[in-house]
């Protein structure tokens, strides 16, 4: 009973910290709304986060991995926010070509999720095997998205400035990784554990770089973009 309470507590903390990550692009959306243009912002990070959330939602379904309601809730919130951001891009896109690109990629993502989900649920007859297959795909997508924090870290080292690495985003990335890492450790869920070991590690790296280079950075961070979420 006590174990279940601790597990749920860390899951809820994970949801809250993940919401902080998903909410960071609201600053970018505010800029888009004021200018009534997406300017030079790219929809790709939001499309990437959307399919990542879709895979975790698929993983957390009762027919795939029972008892993962907190994972389901957290990623459903994330997917909802990414859809809002993508709608903003559709409204204020620079051209119809960009709108077609966003809609096309999103449709492909839905088709991929539907195909994978249909095949796995229809052809694989045990929850354990379904969890393993979908879990591996979730890990792959999470690892692919790790490239963004590494790119930012490299930029900080090269420029010796944290101007384009928002502290709040680095902090929420770290907290989210730690909370979900703890949740996965208690639950003995390797599919959640592996990507969050990497996520927490990258978050700590960003915080260390922030501490090292903060004093050397320009104090005006009004131009910071969080589109890399």
PDB file of C-alpha atoms in Angstrom:
ATOM      1  CA  UNK A   1       0.000   0.000   0.000  1.00  0.00           C
ATOM      2  CA  UNK A   2       2.781   2.426   0.969  1.00  0.00           C
ATOM      3  CA  UNK A   3       4.648   1.490  -2.216  1.00  0.00           C
ATOM      4  CA  UNK A   4       1.558   2.303  -4.286  1.00  0.00           C
ATOM      5  CA  UNK A   5       1.207   5.718  -2.635  1.00  0.00           C
ATOM      6  CA  UNK A   6       4.857   6.576  -3.315  1.00  0.00           C
ATOM      7  CA  UNK A   7       4.520   5.341  -6.903  1.00  0.00           C
ATOM      8  CA  UNK A   8       1.446   7.497  -7.511  1.00  0.00           C
ATOM      9  CA  UNK A   9       3.095  10.493  -5.837  1.00  0.00           C
ATOM     10  CA  UNK A  10       6.084  10.374  -8.181  1.00  0.00           C
ATOM     11  CA  UNK A  11       3.792   9.774 -11.152  1.00  0.00           C
ATOM     12  CA  UNK A  12       1.782  12.889 -10.288  1.00  0.00           C
ATOM     13  CA  UNK A  13       4.994  14.894  -9.817  1.00  0.00           C
ATOM     14  CA  UNK A  14       6.092  13.582 -13.212  1.00  0.00           C
ATOM     15  CA  UNK A  15       2.859  14.812 -14.792  1.00  0.00           C
ATOM     16  CA  UNK A  16       3.265  18.267 -13.215  1.00  0.00           C
ATOM     17  CA  UNK A  17       6.900  18.627 -14.328  1.00  0.00           C
ATOM     18  CA  UNK A  18       6.067  17.311 -17.809  1.00  0.00           C
ATOM     19  CA  UNK A  19       3.313  19.922 -18.051  1.00  0.00           C
ATOM     20  CA  UNK A  20       5.989  22.533 -17.343  1.00  0.00           C
ATOM     21  CA  UNK A  21       7.947  21.260 -20.360  1.00  0.00           C
ATOM     22  CA  UNK A  22       4.879  21.150 -22.607  1.00  0.00           C
ATOM     23  CA  UNK A  23       3.872  24.656 -21.476  1.00  0.00           C
ATOM     24  CA  UNK A  24       7.228  26.295 -22.301  1.00  0.00           C
ATOM     25  CA  UNK A  25       6.312  26.958 -25.969  1.00  0.00           C
ATOM     26  CA  UNK A  26       3.481  29.210 -24.789  1.00  0.00           C
ATOM     27  CA  UNK A  27       6.038  32.047 -24.879  1.00  0.00           C
ATOM     28  CA  UNK A  28       6.666  31.282 -28.547  1.00  0.00           C
ATOM     29  CA  UNK A  29       2.911  31.072 -29.211  1.00  0.00           C
ATOM     30  CA  UNK A  30       2.480  34.481 -27.565  1.00  0.00           C
ATOM     31  CA  UNK A  31       5.029  35.956 -29.962  1.00  0.00           C
ATOM     32  CA  UNK A  32       3.263  34.336 -32.912  1.00  0.00           C
ATOM     33  CA  UNK A  33      -0.086  35.679 -31.727  1.00  0.00           C
ATOM     34  CA  UNK A  34       1.265  39.224 -31.325  1.00  0.00           C
ATOM     35  CA  UNK A  35       2.908  39.217 -34.762  1.00  0.00           C
ATOM     36  CA  UNK A  36       0.095  37.176 -36.358  1.00  0.00           C
ATOM     37  CA  UNK A  37       2.842  35.228 -38.092  1.00  0.00           C
ATOM     38  CA  UNK A  38       4.918  32.141 -37.278  1.00  0.00           C
ATOM     39  CA  UNK A  39       7.961  34.198 -38.380  1.00  0.00           C
ATOM     40  CA  UNK A  40      10.997  31.889 -38.496  1.00  0.00           C
ATOM     41  CA  UNK A  41       9.673  29.380 -35.940  1.00  0.00           C
ATOM     42  CA  UNK A  42       9.458  25.788 -37.129  1.00  0.00           C
ATOM     43  CA  UNK A  43       6.550  23.387 -36.498  1.00  0.00           C
ATOM     44  CA  UNK A  44       8.899  20.372 -36.528  1.00  0.00           C
ATOM     45  CA  UNK A  45       9.570  20.243 -32.735  1.00  0.00           C
ATOM     46  CA  UNK A  46       5.818  20.197 -32.055  1.00  0.00           C
ATOM     47  CA  UNK A  47       5.189  17.515 -34.667  1.00  0.00           C
ATOM     48  CA  UNK A  48       8.011  15.463 -33.116  1.00  0.00           C
ATOM     49  CA  UNK A  49       6.661  15.857 -29.583  1.00  0.00           C
ATOM     50  CA  UNK A  50       3.159  14.995 -30.793  1.00  0.00           C
ATOM     51  CA  UNK A  51       4.113  11.575 -32.214  1.00  0.00           C
ATOM     52  CA  UNK A  52       6.255  10.890 -29.141  1.00  0.00           C
ATOM     53  CA  UNK A  53       3.190  11.508 -26.940  1.00  0.00           C
ATOM     54  CA  UNK A  54       1.073   9.334 -29.252  1.00  0.00           C
ATOM     55  CA  UNK A  55       3.421   6.378 -28.836  1.00  0.00           C
ATOM     56  CA  UNK A  56       3.407   6.731 -25.026  1.00  0.00           C
ATOM     57  CA  UNK A  57      -0.403   6.960 -25.058  1.00  0.00           C
ATOM     58  CA  UNK A  58      -0.468   3.750 -27.082  1.00  0.00           C
ATOM     59  CA  UNK A  59       1.949   2.156 -24.605  1.00  0.00           C
ATOM     60  CA  UNK A  60      -0.209   3.174 -21.635  1.00  0.00           C
ATOM     61  CA  UNK A  61      -3.463   1.742 -23.002  1.00  0.00           C
ATOM     62  CA  UNK A  62      -4.898  -1.065 -20.821  1.00  0.00           C
ATOM     63  CA  UNK A  63      -4.695  -3.501 -23.760  1.00  0.00           C
ATOM     64  CA  UNK A  64      -0.934  -2.879 -24.009  1.00  0.00           C
ATOM     65  CA  UNK A  65       0.391  -2.072 -20.528  1.00  0.00           C
ATOM     66  CA  UNK A  66      -2.063  -2.284 -17.651  1.00  0.00           C
ATOM     67  CA  UNK A  67      -1.974   0.130 -14.723  1.00  0.00           C
ATOM     68  CA  UNK A  68      -0.316   3.008 -16.624  1.00  0.00           C
ATOM     69  CA  UNK A  69      -3.061   5.600 -16.128  1.00  0.00           C
ATOM     70  CA  UNK A  70      -0.611   8.301 -14.964  1.00  0.00           C
ATOM     71  CA  UNK A  71       1.528   7.833 -18.085  1.00  0.00           C
ATOM     72  CA  UNK A  72      -1.658   8.005 -20.155  1.00  0.00           C
ATOM     73  CA  UNK A  73      -2.819  11.223 -18.459  1.00  0.00           C
ATOM     74  CA  UNK A  74       0.558  12.976 -18.731  1.00  0.00           C
ATOM     75  CA  UNK A  75       0.991  12.247 -22.429  1.00  0.00           C
ATOM     76  CA  UNK A  76      -2.641  13.018 -23.247  1.00  0.00           C
ATOM     77  CA  UNK A  77      -2.115  16.485 -21.762  1.00  0.00           C
ATOM     78  CA  UNK A  78       1.085  16.828 -23.772  1.00  0.00           C
ATOM     79  CA  UNK A  79      -0.591  15.766 -27.018  1.00  0.00           C
ATOM     80  CA  UNK A  80      -3.458  18.193 -26.393  1.00  0.00           C
ATOM     81  CA  UNK A  81      -1.073  21.121 -25.957  1.00  0.00           C
ATOM     82  CA  UNK A  82       0.976  20.139 -29.032  1.00  0.00           C
ATOM     83  CA  UNK A  83      -2.256  20.095 -31.064  1.00  0.00           C
ATOM     84  CA  UNK A  84      -3.052  23.616 -29.828  1.00  0.00           C
ATOM     85  CA  UNK A  85       0.426  24.795 -30.886  1.00  0.00           C
ATOM     86  CA  UNK A  86       0.046  23.177 -34.309  1.00  0.00           C
ATOM     87  CA  UNK A  87      -3.337  24.876 -34.755  1.00  0.00           C
ATOM     88  CA  UNK A  88      -1.575  28.187 -34.053  1.00  0.00           C
ATOM     89  CA  UNK A  89       0.910  27.356 -36.805  1.00  0.00           C
ATOM     90  CA  UNK A  90      -1.947  26.547 -39.184  1.00  0.00           C
ATOM     91  CA  UNK A  91      -3.663  29.853 -38.402  1.00  0.00           C
ATOM     92  CA  UNK A  92      -0.564  32.019 -38.799  1.00  0.00           C
ATOM     93  CA  UNK A  93       1.501  29.991 -41.289  1.00  0.00           C
ATOM     94  CA  UNK A  94       3.606  31.911 -43.788  1.00  0.00           C
ATOM     95  CA  UNK A  95       2.065  30.063 -46.734  1.00  0.00           C
ATOM     96  CA  UNK A  96      -0.433  27.399 -47.716  1.00  0.00           C
ATOM     97  CA  UNK A  97       2.556  25.171 -48.470  1.00  0.00           C
ATOM     98  CA  UNK A  98       3.521  25.254 -44.787  1.00  0.00           C
ATOM     99  CA  UNK A  99      -0.072  24.450 -43.803  1.00  0.00           C
ATOM    100  CA  UNK A 100      -0.119  21.472 -46.184  1.00  0.00           C
ATOM    101  CA  UNK A 101       3.205  20.292 -44.728  1.00  0.00           C
ATOM    102  CA  UNK A 102       1.898  20.411 -41.131  1.00  0.00           C
ATOM    103  CA  UNK A 103      -1.385  18.658 -41.980  1.00  0.00           C
ATOM    104  CA  UNK A 104       0.375  16.012 -44.099  1.00  0.00           C
ATOM    105  CA  UNK A 105       2.947  15.131 -41.431  1.00  0.00           C
ATOM    106  CA  UNK A 106       0.282  14.978 -38.715  1.00  0.00           C
ATOM    107  CA  UNK A 107      -1.893  12.669 -40.843  1.00  0.00           C
ATOM    108  CA  UNK A 108       1.133  10.428 -41.461  1.00  0.00           C
ATOM    109  CA  UNK A 109       1.790  10.329 -37.705  1.00  0.00           C
ATOM    110  CA  UNK A 110      -1.808   9.316 -37.000  1.00  0.00           C
ATOM    111  CA  UNK A 111      -1.586   6.665 -39.716  1.00  0.00           C
ATOM    112  CA  UNK A 112       1.659   5.269 -38.255  1.00  0.00           C
ATOM    113  CA  UNK A 113       0.177   5.093 -34.754  1.00  0.00           C
ATOM    114  CA  UNK A 114      -3.013   3.482 -36.088  1.00  0.00           C
ATOM    115  CA  UNK A 115      -1.054   0.936 -38.143  1.00  0.00           C
ATOM    116  CA  UNK A 116       1.376   0.037 -35.346  1.00  0.00           C
ATOM    117  CA  UNK A 117      -1.385  -0.110 -32.749  1.00  0.00           C
ATOM    118  CA  UNK A 118      -3.654  -2.190 -34.975  1.00  0.00           C
ATOM    119  CA  UNK A 119      -0.924  -4.675 -35.889  1.00  0.00           C
ATOM    120  CA  UNK A 120       0.426  -5.071 -32.355  1.00  0.00           C
ATOM    121  CA  UNK A 121      -2.961  -5.320 -30.628  1.00  0.00           C
ATOM    122  CA  UNK A 122      -4.408  -7.523 -33.393  1.00  0.00           C
ATOM    123  CA  UNK A 123      -1.511  -9.899 -33.948  1.00  0.00           C
ATOM    124  CA  UNK A 124       0.302 -10.025 -30.592  1.00  0.00           C
ATOM    125  CA  UNK A 125      -1.750 -11.877 -28.023  1.00  0.00           C
ATOM    126  CA  UNK A 126       0.005 -11.190 -24.704  1.00  0.00           C
ATOM    127  CA  UNK A 127       0.265  -7.904 -22.816  1.00  0.00           C
ATOM    128  CA  UNK A 128       3.931  -8.597 -22.071  1.00  0.00           C
ATOM    129  CA  UNK A 129       4.850  -8.859 -25.751  1.00  0.00           C
ATOM    130  CA  UNK A 130       2.727  -5.842 -26.684  1.00  0.00           C
ATOM    131  CA  UNK A 131       4.428  -3.791 -23.959  1.00  0.00           C
ATOM    132  CA  UNK A 132       7.855  -4.887 -25.145  1.00  0.00           C
ATOM    133  CA  UNK A 133       7.250  -3.987 -28.803  1.00  0.00           C
ATOM    134  CA  UNK A 134       5.562  -0.619 -28.189  1.00  0.00           C
ATOM    135  CA  UNK A 135       8.034   0.143 -25.378  1.00  0.00           C
ATOM    136  CA  UNK A 136      11.007  -0.301 -27.724  1.00  0.00           C
ATOM    137  CA  UNK A 137       9.425   2.127 -30.201  1.00  0.00           C
ATOM    138  CA  UNK A 138       8.828   4.639 -27.382  1.00  0.00           C
ATOM    139  CA  UNK A 139      12.484   4.386 -26.338  1.00  0.00           C
ATOM    140  CA  UNK A 140      13.638   4.921 -29.941  1.00  0.00           C
ATOM    141  CA  UNK A 141      11.534   8.070 -30.331  1.00  0.00           C
ATOM    142  CA  UNK A 142      12.702   9.403 -26.966  1.00  0.00           C
ATOM    143  CA  UNK A 143      16.339   8.824 -27.934  1.00  0.00           C
ATOM    144  CA  UNK A 144      15.755  10.585 -31.253  1.00  0.00           C
ATOM    145  CA  UNK A 145      14.391  13.606 -29.404  1.00  0.00           C
ATOM    146  CA  UNK A 146      17.477  13.671 -27.162  1.00  0.00           C
ATOM    147  CA  UNK A 147      19.319  15.293 -30.056  1.00  0.00           C
ATOM    148  CA  UNK A 148      17.725  18.660 -29.283  1.00  0.00           C
ATOM    149  CA  UNK A 149      19.133  19.057 -25.719  1.00  0.00           C
ATOM    150  CA  UNK A 150      22.525  17.869 -26.977  1.00  0.00           C
ATOM    151  CA  UNK A 151      22.475  20.493 -29.743  1.00  0.00           C
ATOM    152  CA  UNK A 152      21.666  23.202 -27.203  1.00  0.00           C
ATOM    153  CA  UNK A 153      24.428  21.976 -24.865  1.00  0.00           C
ATOM    154  CA  UNK A 154      26.919  22.056 -27.737  1.00  0.00           C
ATOM    155  CA  UNK A 155      25.835  25.615 -28.600  1.00  0.00           C
ATOM    156  CA  UNK A 156      26.330  26.719 -24.983  1.00  0.00           C
ATOM    157  CA  UNK A 157      29.850  25.255 -24.872  1.00  0.00           C
ATOM    158  CA  UNK A 158      30.800  26.810 -28.207  1.00  0.00           C
ATOM    159  CA  UNK A 159      29.383  30.278 -27.463  1.00  0.00           C
ATOM    160  CA  UNK A 160      30.055  30.151 -23.703  1.00  0.00           C
ATOM    161  CA  UNK A 161      26.571  31.632 -23.295  1.00  0.00           C
ATOM    162  CA  UNK A 162      23.257  30.248 -21.979  1.00  0.00           C
ATOM    163  CA  UNK A 163      21.256  32.916 -23.813  1.00  0.00           C
ATOM    164  CA  UNK A 164      19.409  30.287 -25.861  1.00  0.00           C
ATOM    165  CA  UNK A 165      19.025  27.700 -23.085  1.00  0.00           C
ATOM    166  CA  UNK A 166      16.158  28.866 -20.822  1.00  0.00           C
ATOM    167  CA  UNK A 167      16.760  27.952 -17.183  1.00  0.00           C
ATOM    168  CA  UNK A 168      13.111  26.992 -16.558  1.00  0.00           C
ATOM    169  CA  UNK A 169      13.165  24.534 -19.452  1.00  0.00           C
ATOM    170  CA  UNK A 170      16.420  22.957 -18.237  1.00  0.00           C
ATOM    171  CA  UNK A 171      15.053  22.685 -14.694  1.00  0.00           C
ATOM    172  CA  UNK A 172      11.734  21.131 -15.729  1.00  0.00           C
ATOM    173  CA  UNK A 173      13.550  18.697 -18.042  1.00  0.00           C
ATOM    174  CA  UNK A 174      15.695  17.585 -15.109  1.00  0.00           C
ATOM    175  CA  UNK A 175      12.810  17.293 -12.651  1.00  0.00           C
ATOM    176  CA  UNK A 176      10.657  15.416 -15.154  1.00  0.00           C
ATOM    177  CA  UNK A 177      13.473  12.959 -15.836  1.00  0.00           C
ATOM    178  CA  UNK A 178      14.119  12.395 -12.125  1.00  0.00           C
ATOM    179  CA  UNK A 179      10.439  11.959 -11.202  1.00  0.00           C
ATOM    180  CA  UNK A 180       9.670   9.520 -14.041  1.00  0.00           C
ATOM    181  CA  UNK A 181      12.965   7.729 -13.414  1.00  0.00           C
ATOM    182  CA  UNK A 182      11.929   7.177  -9.786  1.00  0.00           C
ATOM    183  CA  UNK A 183       8.430   6.116 -10.875  1.00  0.00           C
ATOM    184  CA  UNK A 184       9.894   3.592 -13.333  1.00  0.00           C
ATOM    185  CA  UNK A 185      12.372   2.259 -10.745  1.00  0.00           C
ATOM    186  CA  UNK A 186       9.615   1.610  -8.208  1.00  0.00           C
ATOM    187  CA  UNK A 187       7.453  -0.013 -10.863  1.00  0.00           C
ATOM    188  CA  UNK A 188      10.381  -1.880 -12.480  1.00  0.00           C
ATOM    189  CA  UNK A 189       9.400  -0.596 -15.938  1.00  0.00           C
ATOM    190  CA  UNK A 190      12.495  -0.588 -18.165  1.00  0.00           C
ATOM    191  CA  UNK A 191      10.672   1.068 -21.051  1.00  0.00           C
ATOM    192  CA  UNK A 192      10.105   4.193 -18.949  1.00  0.00           C
ATOM    193  CA  UNK A 193      13.358   3.857 -17.020  1.00  0.00           C
ATOM    194  CA  UNK A 194      15.803   3.888 -19.960  1.00  0.00           C
ATOM    195  CA  UNK A 195      14.707   7.130 -21.686  1.00  0.00           C
ATOM    196  CA  UNK A 196      14.402   8.935 -18.368  1.00  0.00           C
ATOM    197  CA  UNK A 197      17.924   7.972 -17.271  1.00  0.00           C
ATOM    198  CA  UNK A 198      19.063   9.769 -20.426  1.00  0.00           C
ATOM    199  CA  UNK A 199      16.585  12.621 -19.916  1.00  0.00           C
ATOM    200  CA  UNK A 200      17.632  13.222 -16.313  1.00  0.00           C
ATOM    201  CA  UNK A 201      21.310  13.026 -17.294  1.00  0.00           C
ATOM    202  CA  UNK A 202      20.892  15.587 -20.077  1.00  0.00           C
ATOM    203  CA  UNK A 203      18.918  17.837 -17.741  1.00  0.00           C
ATOM    204  CA  UNK A 204      21.691  17.732 -15.110  1.00  0.00           C
ATOM    205  CA  UNK A 205      24.232  18.487 -17.858  1.00  0.00           C
ATOM    206  CA  UNK A 206      22.259  21.554 -18.913  1.00  0.00           C
ATOM    207  CA  UNK A 207      22.023  22.791 -15.313  1.00  0.00           C
ATOM    208  CA  UNK A 208      25.791  22.354 -14.867  1.00  0.00           C
ATOM    209  CA  UNK A 209      26.422  24.304 -18.087  1.00  0.00           C
ATOM    210  CA  UNK A 210      23.990  26.977 -16.908  1.00  0.00           C
ATOM    211  CA  UNK A 211      25.928  27.352 -13.639  1.00  0.00           C
ATOM    212  CA  UNK A 212      29.236  27.553 -15.528  1.00  0.00           C
ATOM    213  CA  UNK A 213      28.234  30.066 -18.201  1.00  0.00           C
ATOM    214  CA  UNK A 214      25.380  32.102 -16.699  1.00  0.00           C
ATOM    215  CA  UNK A 215      27.550  35.054 -15.625  1.00  0.00           C
ATOM    216  CA  UNK A 216      29.101  35.286 -19.093  1.00  0.00           C
ATOM    217  CA  UNK A 217      25.728  35.462 -20.879  1.00  0.00           C
ATOM    218  CA  UNK A 218      23.775  38.572 -21.961  1.00  0.00           C
ATOM    219  CA  UNK A 219      21.132  39.464 -19.391  1.00  0.00           C
ATOM    220  CA  UNK A 220      18.459  40.244 -21.997  1.00  0.00           C
ATOM    221  CA  UNK A 221      16.906  36.883 -22.826  1.00  0.00           C
ATOM    222  CA  UNK A 222      13.751  38.260 -24.395  1.00  0.00           C
ATOM    223  CA  UNK A 223      14.652  36.680 -27.744  1.00  0.00           C
ATOM    224  CA  UNK A 224      14.940  33.170 -26.358  1.00  0.00           C
ATOM    225  CA  UNK A 225      12.993  30.602 -28.355  1.00  0.00           C
ATOM    226  CA  UNK A 226      11.724  27.456 -26.700  1.00  0.00           C
ATOM    227  CA  UNK A 227      10.695  25.797 -29.931  1.00  0.00           C
ATOM    228  CA  UNK A 228      13.158  23.001 -29.274  1.00  0.00           C
ATOM    229  CA  UNK A 229      10.819  21.384 -26.752  1.00  0.00           C
TER     230      UNK A 229
END
